[in-house]
Every structure is written in structure tokens, then in C-alpha cells.
Short mmCIF file of C-alpha atoms and ligand atoms in Angstrom, two decimals:
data_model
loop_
_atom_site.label_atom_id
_atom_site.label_comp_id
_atom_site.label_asym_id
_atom_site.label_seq_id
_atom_site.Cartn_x
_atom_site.Cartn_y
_atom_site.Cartn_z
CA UNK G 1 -10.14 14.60 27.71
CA UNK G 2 -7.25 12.90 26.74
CA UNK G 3 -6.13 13.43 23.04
CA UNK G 4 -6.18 9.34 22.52
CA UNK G 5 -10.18 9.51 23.55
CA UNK G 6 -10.89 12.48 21.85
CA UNK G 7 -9.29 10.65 18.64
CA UNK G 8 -11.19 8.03 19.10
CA UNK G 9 -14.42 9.89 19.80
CA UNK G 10 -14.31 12.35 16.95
CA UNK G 11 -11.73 10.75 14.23
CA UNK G 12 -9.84 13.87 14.04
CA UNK G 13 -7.17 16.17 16.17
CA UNK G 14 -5.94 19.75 15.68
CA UNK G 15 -2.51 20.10 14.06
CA UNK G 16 -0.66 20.90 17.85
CA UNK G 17 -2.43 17.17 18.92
CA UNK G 18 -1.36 15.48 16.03
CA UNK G 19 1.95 16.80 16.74
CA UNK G 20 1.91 15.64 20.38
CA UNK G 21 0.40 12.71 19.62
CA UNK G 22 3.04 11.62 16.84
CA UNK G 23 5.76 12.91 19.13
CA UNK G 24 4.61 10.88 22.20
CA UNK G 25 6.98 8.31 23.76
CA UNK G 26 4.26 5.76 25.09
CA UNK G 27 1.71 4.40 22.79
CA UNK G 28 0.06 1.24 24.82
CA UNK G 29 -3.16 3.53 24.86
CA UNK G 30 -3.07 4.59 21.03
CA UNK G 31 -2.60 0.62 20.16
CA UNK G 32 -5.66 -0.62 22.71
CA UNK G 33 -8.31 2.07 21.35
CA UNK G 34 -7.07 1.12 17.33
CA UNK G 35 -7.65 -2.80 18.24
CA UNK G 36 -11.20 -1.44 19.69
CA UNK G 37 -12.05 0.50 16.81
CA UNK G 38 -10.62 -1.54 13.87
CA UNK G 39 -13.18 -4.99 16.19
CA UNK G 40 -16.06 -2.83 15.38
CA UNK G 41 -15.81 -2.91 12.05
CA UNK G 42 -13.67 -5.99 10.75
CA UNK G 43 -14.25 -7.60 13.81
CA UNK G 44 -11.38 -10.70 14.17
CA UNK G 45 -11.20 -10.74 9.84
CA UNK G 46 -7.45 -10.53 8.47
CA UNK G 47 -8.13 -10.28 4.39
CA UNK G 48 -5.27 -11.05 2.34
CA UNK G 49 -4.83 -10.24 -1.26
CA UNK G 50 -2.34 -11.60 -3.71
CA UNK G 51 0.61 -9.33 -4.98
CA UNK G 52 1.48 -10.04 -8.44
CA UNK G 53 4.68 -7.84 -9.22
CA UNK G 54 4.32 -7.70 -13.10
CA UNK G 55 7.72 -5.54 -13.74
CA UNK G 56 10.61 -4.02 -12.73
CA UNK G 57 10.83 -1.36 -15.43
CA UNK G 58 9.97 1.66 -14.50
CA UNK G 59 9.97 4.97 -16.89
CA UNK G 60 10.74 7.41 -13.42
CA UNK G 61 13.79 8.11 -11.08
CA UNK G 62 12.03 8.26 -8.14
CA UNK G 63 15.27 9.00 -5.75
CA UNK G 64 14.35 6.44 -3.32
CA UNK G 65 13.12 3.73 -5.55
CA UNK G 66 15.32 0.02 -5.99
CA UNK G 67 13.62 -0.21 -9.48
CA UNK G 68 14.12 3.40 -10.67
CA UNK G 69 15.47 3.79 -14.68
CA UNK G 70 18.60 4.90 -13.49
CA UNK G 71 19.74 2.03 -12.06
CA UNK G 72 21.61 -0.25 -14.39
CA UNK G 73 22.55 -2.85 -11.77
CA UNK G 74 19.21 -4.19 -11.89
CA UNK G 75 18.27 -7.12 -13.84
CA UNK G 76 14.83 -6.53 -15.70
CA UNK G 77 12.16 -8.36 -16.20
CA UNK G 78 8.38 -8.35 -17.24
CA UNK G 79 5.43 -10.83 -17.17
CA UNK G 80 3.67 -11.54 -20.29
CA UNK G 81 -0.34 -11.92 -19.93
CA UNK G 82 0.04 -15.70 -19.89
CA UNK G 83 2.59 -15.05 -17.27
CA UNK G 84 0.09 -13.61 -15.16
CA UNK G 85 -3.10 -16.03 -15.83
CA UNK G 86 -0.32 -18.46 -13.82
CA UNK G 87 -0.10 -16.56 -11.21
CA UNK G 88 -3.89 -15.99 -10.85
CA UNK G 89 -4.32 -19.40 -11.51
CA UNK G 90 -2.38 -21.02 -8.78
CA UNK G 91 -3.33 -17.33 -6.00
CA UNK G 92 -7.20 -18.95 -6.64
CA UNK G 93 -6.46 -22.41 -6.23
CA UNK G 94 -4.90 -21.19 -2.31
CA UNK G 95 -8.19 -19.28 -1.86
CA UNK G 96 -7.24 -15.48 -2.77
CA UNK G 97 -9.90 -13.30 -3.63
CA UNK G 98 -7.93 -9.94 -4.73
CA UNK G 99 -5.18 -9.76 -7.05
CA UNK G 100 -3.21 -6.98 -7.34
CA UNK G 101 -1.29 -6.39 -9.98
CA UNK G 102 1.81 -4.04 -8.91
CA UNK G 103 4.61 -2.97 -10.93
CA UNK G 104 6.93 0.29 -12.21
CA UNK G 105 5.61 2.53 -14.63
CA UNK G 106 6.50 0.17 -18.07
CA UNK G 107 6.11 1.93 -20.92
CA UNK G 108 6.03 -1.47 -22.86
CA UNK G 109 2.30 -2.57 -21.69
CA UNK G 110 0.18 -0.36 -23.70
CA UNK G 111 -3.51 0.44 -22.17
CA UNK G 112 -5.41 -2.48 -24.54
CA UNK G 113 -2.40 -5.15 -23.12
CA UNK G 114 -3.20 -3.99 -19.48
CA UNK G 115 -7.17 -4.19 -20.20
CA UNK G 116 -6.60 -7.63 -21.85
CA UNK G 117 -4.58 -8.59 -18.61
CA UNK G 118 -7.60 -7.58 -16.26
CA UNK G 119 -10.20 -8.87 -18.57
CA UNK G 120 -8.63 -12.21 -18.93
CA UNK G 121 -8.36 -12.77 -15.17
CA UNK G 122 -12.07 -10.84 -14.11
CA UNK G 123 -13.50 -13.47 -17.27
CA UNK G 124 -11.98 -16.61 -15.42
CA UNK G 125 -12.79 -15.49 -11.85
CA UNK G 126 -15.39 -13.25 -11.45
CA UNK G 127 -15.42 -13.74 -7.95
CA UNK G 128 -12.16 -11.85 -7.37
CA UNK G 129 -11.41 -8.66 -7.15
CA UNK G 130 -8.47 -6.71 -9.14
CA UNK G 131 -6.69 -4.09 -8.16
CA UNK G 132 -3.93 -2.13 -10.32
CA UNK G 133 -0.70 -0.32 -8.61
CA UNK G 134 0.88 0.79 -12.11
CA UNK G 135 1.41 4.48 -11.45
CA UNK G 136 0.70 7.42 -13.06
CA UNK G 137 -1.75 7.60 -16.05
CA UNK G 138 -4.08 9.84 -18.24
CA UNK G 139 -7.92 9.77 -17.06
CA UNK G 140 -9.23 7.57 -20.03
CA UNK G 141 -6.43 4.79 -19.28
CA UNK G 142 -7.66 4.12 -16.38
CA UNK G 143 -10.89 4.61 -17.31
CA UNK G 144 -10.13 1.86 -19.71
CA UNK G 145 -8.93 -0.16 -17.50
CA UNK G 146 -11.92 0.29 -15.44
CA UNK G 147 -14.46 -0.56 -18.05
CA UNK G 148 -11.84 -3.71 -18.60
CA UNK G 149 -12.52 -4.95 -15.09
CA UNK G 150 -10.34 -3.41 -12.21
CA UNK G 151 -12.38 -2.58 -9.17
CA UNK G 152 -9.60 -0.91 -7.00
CA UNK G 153 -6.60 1.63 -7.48
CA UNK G 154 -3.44 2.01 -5.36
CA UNK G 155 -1.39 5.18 -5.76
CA UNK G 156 0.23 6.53 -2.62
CA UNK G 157 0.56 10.36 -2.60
CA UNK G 158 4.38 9.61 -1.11
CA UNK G 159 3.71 12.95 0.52
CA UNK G 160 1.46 15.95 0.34
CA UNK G 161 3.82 18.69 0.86
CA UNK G 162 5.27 19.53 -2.54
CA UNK G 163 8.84 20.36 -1.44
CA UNK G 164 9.27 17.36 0.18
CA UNK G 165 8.13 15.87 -2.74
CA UNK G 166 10.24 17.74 -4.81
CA UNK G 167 13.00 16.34 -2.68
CA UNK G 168 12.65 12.41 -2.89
CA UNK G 169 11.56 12.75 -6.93
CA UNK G 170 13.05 14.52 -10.03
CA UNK G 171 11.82 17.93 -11.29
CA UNK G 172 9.79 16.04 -14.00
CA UNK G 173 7.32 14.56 -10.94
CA UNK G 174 4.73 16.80 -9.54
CA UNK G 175 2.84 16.33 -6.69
CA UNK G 176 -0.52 18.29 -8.38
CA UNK G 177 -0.12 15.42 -11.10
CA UNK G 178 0.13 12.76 -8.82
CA UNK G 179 -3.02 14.37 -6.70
CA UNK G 180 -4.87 14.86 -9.80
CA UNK G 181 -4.60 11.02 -10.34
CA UNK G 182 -6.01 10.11 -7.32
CA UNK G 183 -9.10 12.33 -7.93
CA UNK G 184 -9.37 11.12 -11.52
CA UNK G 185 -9.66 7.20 -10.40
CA UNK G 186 -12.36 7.93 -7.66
CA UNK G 187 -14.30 9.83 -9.83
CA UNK G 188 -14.08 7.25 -11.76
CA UNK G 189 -15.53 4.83 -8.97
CA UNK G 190 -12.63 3.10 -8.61
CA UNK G 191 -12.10 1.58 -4.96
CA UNK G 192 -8.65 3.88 -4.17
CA UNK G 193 -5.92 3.26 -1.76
CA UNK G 194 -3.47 6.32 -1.14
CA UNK G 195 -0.26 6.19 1.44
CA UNK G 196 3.13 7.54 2.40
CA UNK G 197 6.53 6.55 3.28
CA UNK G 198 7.16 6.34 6.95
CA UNK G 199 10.61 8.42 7.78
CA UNK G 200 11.40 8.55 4.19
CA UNK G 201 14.17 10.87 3.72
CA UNK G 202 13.78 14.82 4.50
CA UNK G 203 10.42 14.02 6.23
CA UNK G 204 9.42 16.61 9.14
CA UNK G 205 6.45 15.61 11.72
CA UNK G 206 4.46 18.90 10.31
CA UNK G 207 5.04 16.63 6.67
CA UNK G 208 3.32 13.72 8.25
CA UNK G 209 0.42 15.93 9.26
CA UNK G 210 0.01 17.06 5.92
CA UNK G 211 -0.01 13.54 4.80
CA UNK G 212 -2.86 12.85 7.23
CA UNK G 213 -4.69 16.15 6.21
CA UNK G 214 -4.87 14.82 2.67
CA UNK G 215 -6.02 11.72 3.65
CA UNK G 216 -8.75 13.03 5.16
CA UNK G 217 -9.58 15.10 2.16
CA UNK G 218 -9.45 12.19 -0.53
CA UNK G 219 -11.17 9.14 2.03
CA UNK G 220 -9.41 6.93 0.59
CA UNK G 221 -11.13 3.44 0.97
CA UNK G 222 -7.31 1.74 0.91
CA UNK G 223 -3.98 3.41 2.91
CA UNK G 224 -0.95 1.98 2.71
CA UNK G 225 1.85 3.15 4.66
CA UNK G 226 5.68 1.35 5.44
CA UNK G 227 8.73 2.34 6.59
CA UNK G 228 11.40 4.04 3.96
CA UNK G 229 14.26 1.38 3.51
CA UNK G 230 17.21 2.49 1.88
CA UNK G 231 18.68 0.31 -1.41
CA UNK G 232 21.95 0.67 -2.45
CA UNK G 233 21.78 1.62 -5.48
CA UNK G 234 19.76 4.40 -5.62
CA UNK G 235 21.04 8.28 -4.37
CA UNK G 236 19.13 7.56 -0.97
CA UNK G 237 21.60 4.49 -0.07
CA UNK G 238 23.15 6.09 3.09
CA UNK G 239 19.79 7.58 4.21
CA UNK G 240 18.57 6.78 7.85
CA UNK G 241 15.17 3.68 7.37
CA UNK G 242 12.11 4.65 8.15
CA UNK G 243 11.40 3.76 12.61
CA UNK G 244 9.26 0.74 13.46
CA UNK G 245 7.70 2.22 16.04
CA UNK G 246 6.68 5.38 14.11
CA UNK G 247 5.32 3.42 11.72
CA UNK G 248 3.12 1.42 14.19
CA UNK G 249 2.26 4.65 15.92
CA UNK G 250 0.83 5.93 12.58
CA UNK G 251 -1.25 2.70 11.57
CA UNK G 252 -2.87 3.34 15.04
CA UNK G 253 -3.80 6.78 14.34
CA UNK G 254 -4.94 5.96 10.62
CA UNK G 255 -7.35 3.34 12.27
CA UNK G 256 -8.33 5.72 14.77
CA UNK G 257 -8.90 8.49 11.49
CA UNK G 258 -10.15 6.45 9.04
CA UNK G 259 -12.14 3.59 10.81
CA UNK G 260 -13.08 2.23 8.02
CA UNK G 261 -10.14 1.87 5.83
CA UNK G 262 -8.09 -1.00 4.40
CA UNK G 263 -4.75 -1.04 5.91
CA UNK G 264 -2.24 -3.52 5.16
CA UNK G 265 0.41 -4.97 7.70
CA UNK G 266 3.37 -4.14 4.55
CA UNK G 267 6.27 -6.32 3.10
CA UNK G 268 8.35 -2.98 4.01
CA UNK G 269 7.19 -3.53 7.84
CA UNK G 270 8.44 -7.48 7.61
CA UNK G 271 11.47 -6.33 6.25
CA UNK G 272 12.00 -4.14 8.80
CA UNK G 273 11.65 -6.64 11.70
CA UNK G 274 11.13 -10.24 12.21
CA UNK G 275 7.79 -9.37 14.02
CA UNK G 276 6.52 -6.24 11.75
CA UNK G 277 3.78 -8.26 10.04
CA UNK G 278 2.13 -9.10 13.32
CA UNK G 279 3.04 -5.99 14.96
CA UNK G 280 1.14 -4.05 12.16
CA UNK G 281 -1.95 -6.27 12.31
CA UNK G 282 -1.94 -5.60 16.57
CA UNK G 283 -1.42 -2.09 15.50
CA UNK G 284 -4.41 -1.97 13.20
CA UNK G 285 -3.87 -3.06 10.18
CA UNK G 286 -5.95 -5.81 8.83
CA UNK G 287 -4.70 -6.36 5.49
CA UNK G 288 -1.84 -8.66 4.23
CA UNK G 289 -0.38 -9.05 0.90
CA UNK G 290 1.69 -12.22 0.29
CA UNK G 291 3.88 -12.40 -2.72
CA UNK G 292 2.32 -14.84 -5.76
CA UNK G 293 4.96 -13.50 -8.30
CA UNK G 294 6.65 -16.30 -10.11
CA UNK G 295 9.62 -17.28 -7.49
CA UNK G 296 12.46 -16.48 -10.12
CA UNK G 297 11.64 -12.80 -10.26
CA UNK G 298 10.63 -11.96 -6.37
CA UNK G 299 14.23 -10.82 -5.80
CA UNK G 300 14.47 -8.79 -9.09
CA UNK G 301 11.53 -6.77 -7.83
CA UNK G 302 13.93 -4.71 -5.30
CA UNK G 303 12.47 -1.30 -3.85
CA UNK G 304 15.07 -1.65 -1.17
CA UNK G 305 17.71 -3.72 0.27
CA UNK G 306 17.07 -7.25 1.99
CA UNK G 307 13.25 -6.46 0.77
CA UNK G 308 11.26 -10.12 2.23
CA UNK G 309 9.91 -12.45 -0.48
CA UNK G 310 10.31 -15.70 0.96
CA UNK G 311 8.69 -17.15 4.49
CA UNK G 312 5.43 -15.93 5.16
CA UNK G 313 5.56 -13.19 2.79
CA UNK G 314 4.82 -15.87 -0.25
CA UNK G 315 2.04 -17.24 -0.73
CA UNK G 316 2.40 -20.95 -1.22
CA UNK G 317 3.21 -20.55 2.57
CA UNK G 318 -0.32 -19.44 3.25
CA UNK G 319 -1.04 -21.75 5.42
CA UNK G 320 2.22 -20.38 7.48
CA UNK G 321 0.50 -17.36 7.14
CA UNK G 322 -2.80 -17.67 8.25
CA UNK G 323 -1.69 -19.64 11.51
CA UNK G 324 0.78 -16.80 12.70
CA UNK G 325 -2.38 -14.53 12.35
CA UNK G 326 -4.54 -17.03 14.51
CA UNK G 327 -1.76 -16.87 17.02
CA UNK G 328 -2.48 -13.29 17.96
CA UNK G 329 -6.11 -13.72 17.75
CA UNK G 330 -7.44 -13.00 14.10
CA UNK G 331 -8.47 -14.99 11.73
CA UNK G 332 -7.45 -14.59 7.63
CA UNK G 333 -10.27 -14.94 5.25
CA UNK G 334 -11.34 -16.22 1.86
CA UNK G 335 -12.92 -13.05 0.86
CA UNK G 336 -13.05 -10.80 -1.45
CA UNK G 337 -12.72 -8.21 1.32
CA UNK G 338 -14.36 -5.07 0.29
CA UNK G 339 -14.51 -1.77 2.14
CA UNK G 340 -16.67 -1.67 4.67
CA UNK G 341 -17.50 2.00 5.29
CA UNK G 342 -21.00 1.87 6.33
CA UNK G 343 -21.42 1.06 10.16
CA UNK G 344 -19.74 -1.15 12.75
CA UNK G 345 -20.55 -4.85 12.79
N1 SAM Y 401 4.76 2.42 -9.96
C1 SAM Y 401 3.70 2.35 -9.03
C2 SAM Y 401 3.55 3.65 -8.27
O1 SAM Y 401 4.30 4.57 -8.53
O2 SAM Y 401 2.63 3.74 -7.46
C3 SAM Y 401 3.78 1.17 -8.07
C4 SAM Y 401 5.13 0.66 -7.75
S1 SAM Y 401 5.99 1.62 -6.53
C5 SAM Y 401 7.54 0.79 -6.53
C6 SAM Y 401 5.18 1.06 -5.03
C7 SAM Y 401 5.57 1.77 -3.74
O3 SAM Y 401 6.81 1.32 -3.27
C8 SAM Y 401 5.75 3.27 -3.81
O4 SAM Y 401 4.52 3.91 -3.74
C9 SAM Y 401 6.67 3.57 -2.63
O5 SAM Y 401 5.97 4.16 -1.54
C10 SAM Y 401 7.23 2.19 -2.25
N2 SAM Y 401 8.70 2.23 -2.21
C11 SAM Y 401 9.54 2.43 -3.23
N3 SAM Y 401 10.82 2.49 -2.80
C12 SAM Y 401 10.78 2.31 -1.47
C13 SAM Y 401 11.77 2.28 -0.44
N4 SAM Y 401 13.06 2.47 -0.71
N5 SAM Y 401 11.36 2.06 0.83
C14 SAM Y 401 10.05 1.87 1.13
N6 SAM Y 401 9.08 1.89 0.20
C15 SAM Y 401 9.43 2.12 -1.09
#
């Protein structure tokens, strides 16, 4: 049996397949059994969620990172809660469903501001969904911010080997802690999302199948991957970016793991080419995430260089949006697009 059919058939390959598979030059196949697998369970449905980028300070040095501490060529900024209720305000009015509220690791927002943030928009539209992409935290913050409102947690593991992730953060960052997290928040029934950089710097194909064992471990309901950009001024600026076509290759596989699973076409995959967005939905993916941060900070929020935050990628161009989707045969919905891990449509 062919390894792309055994995938399919039993959502899982030995370490030498894996391998083979992720070092295979032709992936027509791979593509054509993800778009058959990701129709039985989402069918034609594109959700689309609402990135709200609350702040660019960040408390970590992560050596890849546009926003890390360290650099002091970066303009900062933060959004206040009212700040935010505006942003909400005008995501609902287009018909978003999900916000999620992303930003670095602020020290300034203590646990009862974030709780107040969530509360205030879950009180105003309890139809929506929030999730919360604000790092690291102890197990009764986010508990707190659980009992707030939040419904969904997004925390990518970056990688699950532990010197390669010793490589891309400082000695102060431990893999274990950043594991632990992700165990704390779905014990704590949140709805989690977990990921990895694509080609990030360092990374070895037996890394990426580590990456995809741990996935498997923590079923994550949410996995969001992109390519590694570099930014200038960070100690990764001359480092090689991340390879579209690995990256496709992997949201193929992921859909072909995880059937289930979230998976968004990323702002890192539209950066990297004029067609990523689309080539990640045809890969798979079936989540986007347009930008609803206040215009005059989108360009502050910088991860890596050229990072897209106008076009499609906003979201007063949904409309934009939601007719490039229809043109390769989905269909982006007003929905507060939960998991669907059950069964197949
Ligand atoms: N502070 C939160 C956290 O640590 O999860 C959320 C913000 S963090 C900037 C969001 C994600 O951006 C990271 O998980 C990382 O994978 C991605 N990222 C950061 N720098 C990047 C780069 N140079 N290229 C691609 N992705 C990057």
C-alpha cells in the first residue's frame, strides 16, 4: 500500500514513512487525499476568525521573534480594553464569530485586566467565541481567564525536541514549561491549538517528526503551522525562510493526522507568496484569520520582515476575502466554527 493511502487509512505512519513522506519530491497525491479527508468533515466551510493583535511588548527574547524585548528598534504599543471593544465591535458588525486576541507576553495586563477584556466582549456577544494567544502563564491565570469567558487557547509548542528549542530561545525558556502549559489549559477544558515553525532555523526532518509525535500526543483541537520568516532585527536576520512547499506538504499530512483539526491558511504563508493563503486552504487548511487590529498598529506588530496586513489579510476587505475563497471552491462562513471531532458530515 502506498504510504499516502495508508495515511489516509490509519492517520498515522512509522518514523522511516514520515521521513519519506516529508522528503518526497511530488505531492499531487498527498494534496488530493487531504482535500478528500478535510470534505468529510468541513465539507466546502472556510471559518474565519478575527485577529486582534493587542501588543507588541513582549517580556521574552525569543531569537526568532520581530517583537522580542531586545529589540529597541521597535515602536511599542498596547490596546487598552476600550481599544479592544472597537475592534470587536466593528469584527461583529462584518459577521466574525471568533476573536482572538493575540499578542507578546506584556507584563502590563495583569490577569483581572485580561478577564475584564474577555468578559466585556463574551457579555456583549455571547454568540462569539474568544480565543487567547498571550503566552506562557501559571495554571490559575488561565484558569481565570477561563471562568472570565475564553473558550479556546493557542500556544504552539515551536518544537518538541528540547535542543532545538534550546536553540531558537534563551536559556530562561524551557520546552517542559511550555509543554506543561499546553496540558494545564486542556485540562482545563479549554479548546487548544498547538503548532510549529516550518524550516525555522536549526530544524532537522527527524525535528519535524517529533513535532508531529507530540501532536498526536496532546490532540490538539487547533494546529497552526507557517513558514519561519526572518526579521531584521532579531539574531535570526540572515537565516534561510521557512519553504512554501514544505509547509504545504505538512498542512496535508496534519489533515491527513488529525482529520479533525482546525488549521488555518497563516498570515506567515501570505507573506510568503502572493498565492499562500489559497494554496494553504487547497492544501487543507480551512481556517483564515484576517487582521481587525486598529490599522495604525498592524505594521508595529512585526514577527518578521514584509509580514502582510493589508489586502485580504484585513478584515474590512472581507468581502475580498470571502470571494477569493469561492474562487477555488469553498465557501467562508458566519460561524462560530467549533471543532468538529466527532464523525464526518
Ligand atoms: N506570545 C504568544 C506566544 O508566545 O504564543 C503569542 C505571540 S507569538 C509572536 C505568535 C507566534 O508567532 C509564535 O508562536 C511563533 O511561532 C510565530 N512567529 C514569531 N516569529 C516568527 C517568525 N520570525 N517567523 C514565523 N513565525 C513567527
Amino acid at each position: 500500500m502506498d504510504i499516502i493511502d495508508k495515511l489516509y487509512e490509519n492517520k498515522t505512519l512509522s518514523d522511516t514513512e514520515l521521513i519519506s513522506l516529508l522528503t518526497a519530491c511530488d505531492d499531487t497525491y498527498l494534496f488530493e487525499k487531504a482535500v478528500t479527508r478535510r470534505k468529510e468533515y468541513y465539507g466546502d466551510k472556510v471559518f474565519i476568525r478575527g485577529l486582534i493583535e493587542i501588543s507588541n511588548y513582549c517580556k521574552n527574547n525569543c531569537l526568532y521573534c520581530g517583537i522580542r524585548k531586545d529589540n529597541t528598534f521597535l515602536s511599542r504599543y498596547r490596546l487598552s480594553c476600550d481599544d479592544i471593544m472597537m475592534c470587536a465591535d466593528q469584527g461583529y458588525g462584518l459577521g466574525f464569530r471568533t476573536f482572538v486576541l493575540q499578542g507578546g507576553e506584556d507584563l502590563h495586563y495583569s490577569d483581572d485586566d485580561i478577564c475584564h477584556i474577555v468578559y466585556s466582549i463574551k457579555n456583549k456577544f455571547p454568540d462569539c467565541a474568544i480565543t487567547l494567544s498571550i503566552g506562557e502563564k501559571p495554571k490559575e491565570s488561565y484558569k481565570a481567564y477561563k471562568d472570565a469567558g475564553a473558550d479556546r487557547y493557542l500556544l504552539r509548542h515551536e518544537t518538541a525536541d528540547s535542543d532545538h528549542y534550546s536553540k531558537l530561545h534563551p536559556i530562561s525558556m524551557k520546552l517542559d514549561i511550555r509543554k506543561q502549559c499546553l496540558w494545564d489549559l486542556k485540562e482545563l477544558g479549554y479548546q487548544v491549538g498547538s503548532g510549529f515553525m516550518v524550516g525555522s532555523p536549526y530544524q532537522t526532518t527527524e525535528n519535524i517528526v517529533k513535532d508531529l509525535r507530540f501532536l498526536e500526543e496532546l490532540q490538539p483541537d487547533m494546529i497552526g503551522i507557517g513558514p519561519f520568516l526572518p526579521h531584521c532585527d532579531t539574531p535570526f536576520c540572515n537565516m534561510e525562510k521557512g519553504s512554501l512547499q514544505l509547509t504545504l506538504k505538512l498542512i496535508s499530512i496534519l489533515r491527513l493526522m488529525f482529520p479533525y483539526a482546525l488549521i488555518p491558511s497563516t498570515t506567515a504563508l501570505a507573506t510568503l507568496s502572493p498565492t499562500g493563503r489559497k494554496d494553504g486552504i487547497l492544501a487543507g487548511a480551512n481556517v483564515v484569520m484576517p487582521n481587525l487590529s486598529p490599522n495604525d498598529v498592524r505594521k508595529l506588530y512585526s514577527l518578521y520582515n514584509n509580514k502582510a496586513y493589508s489586502g485580504i489579510e484585513a478584515a474590512e476587505a472581507k468581502d475580498k476575502l470571502c470571494k477569493e475563497i469561492e474562487s477555488i471552491g469553498y465557501r467562508v462562513v458566519t460561524d462560530i466554527g467549533n471543532v468538529n471531532k466527532k464523525s464526518a458530515i
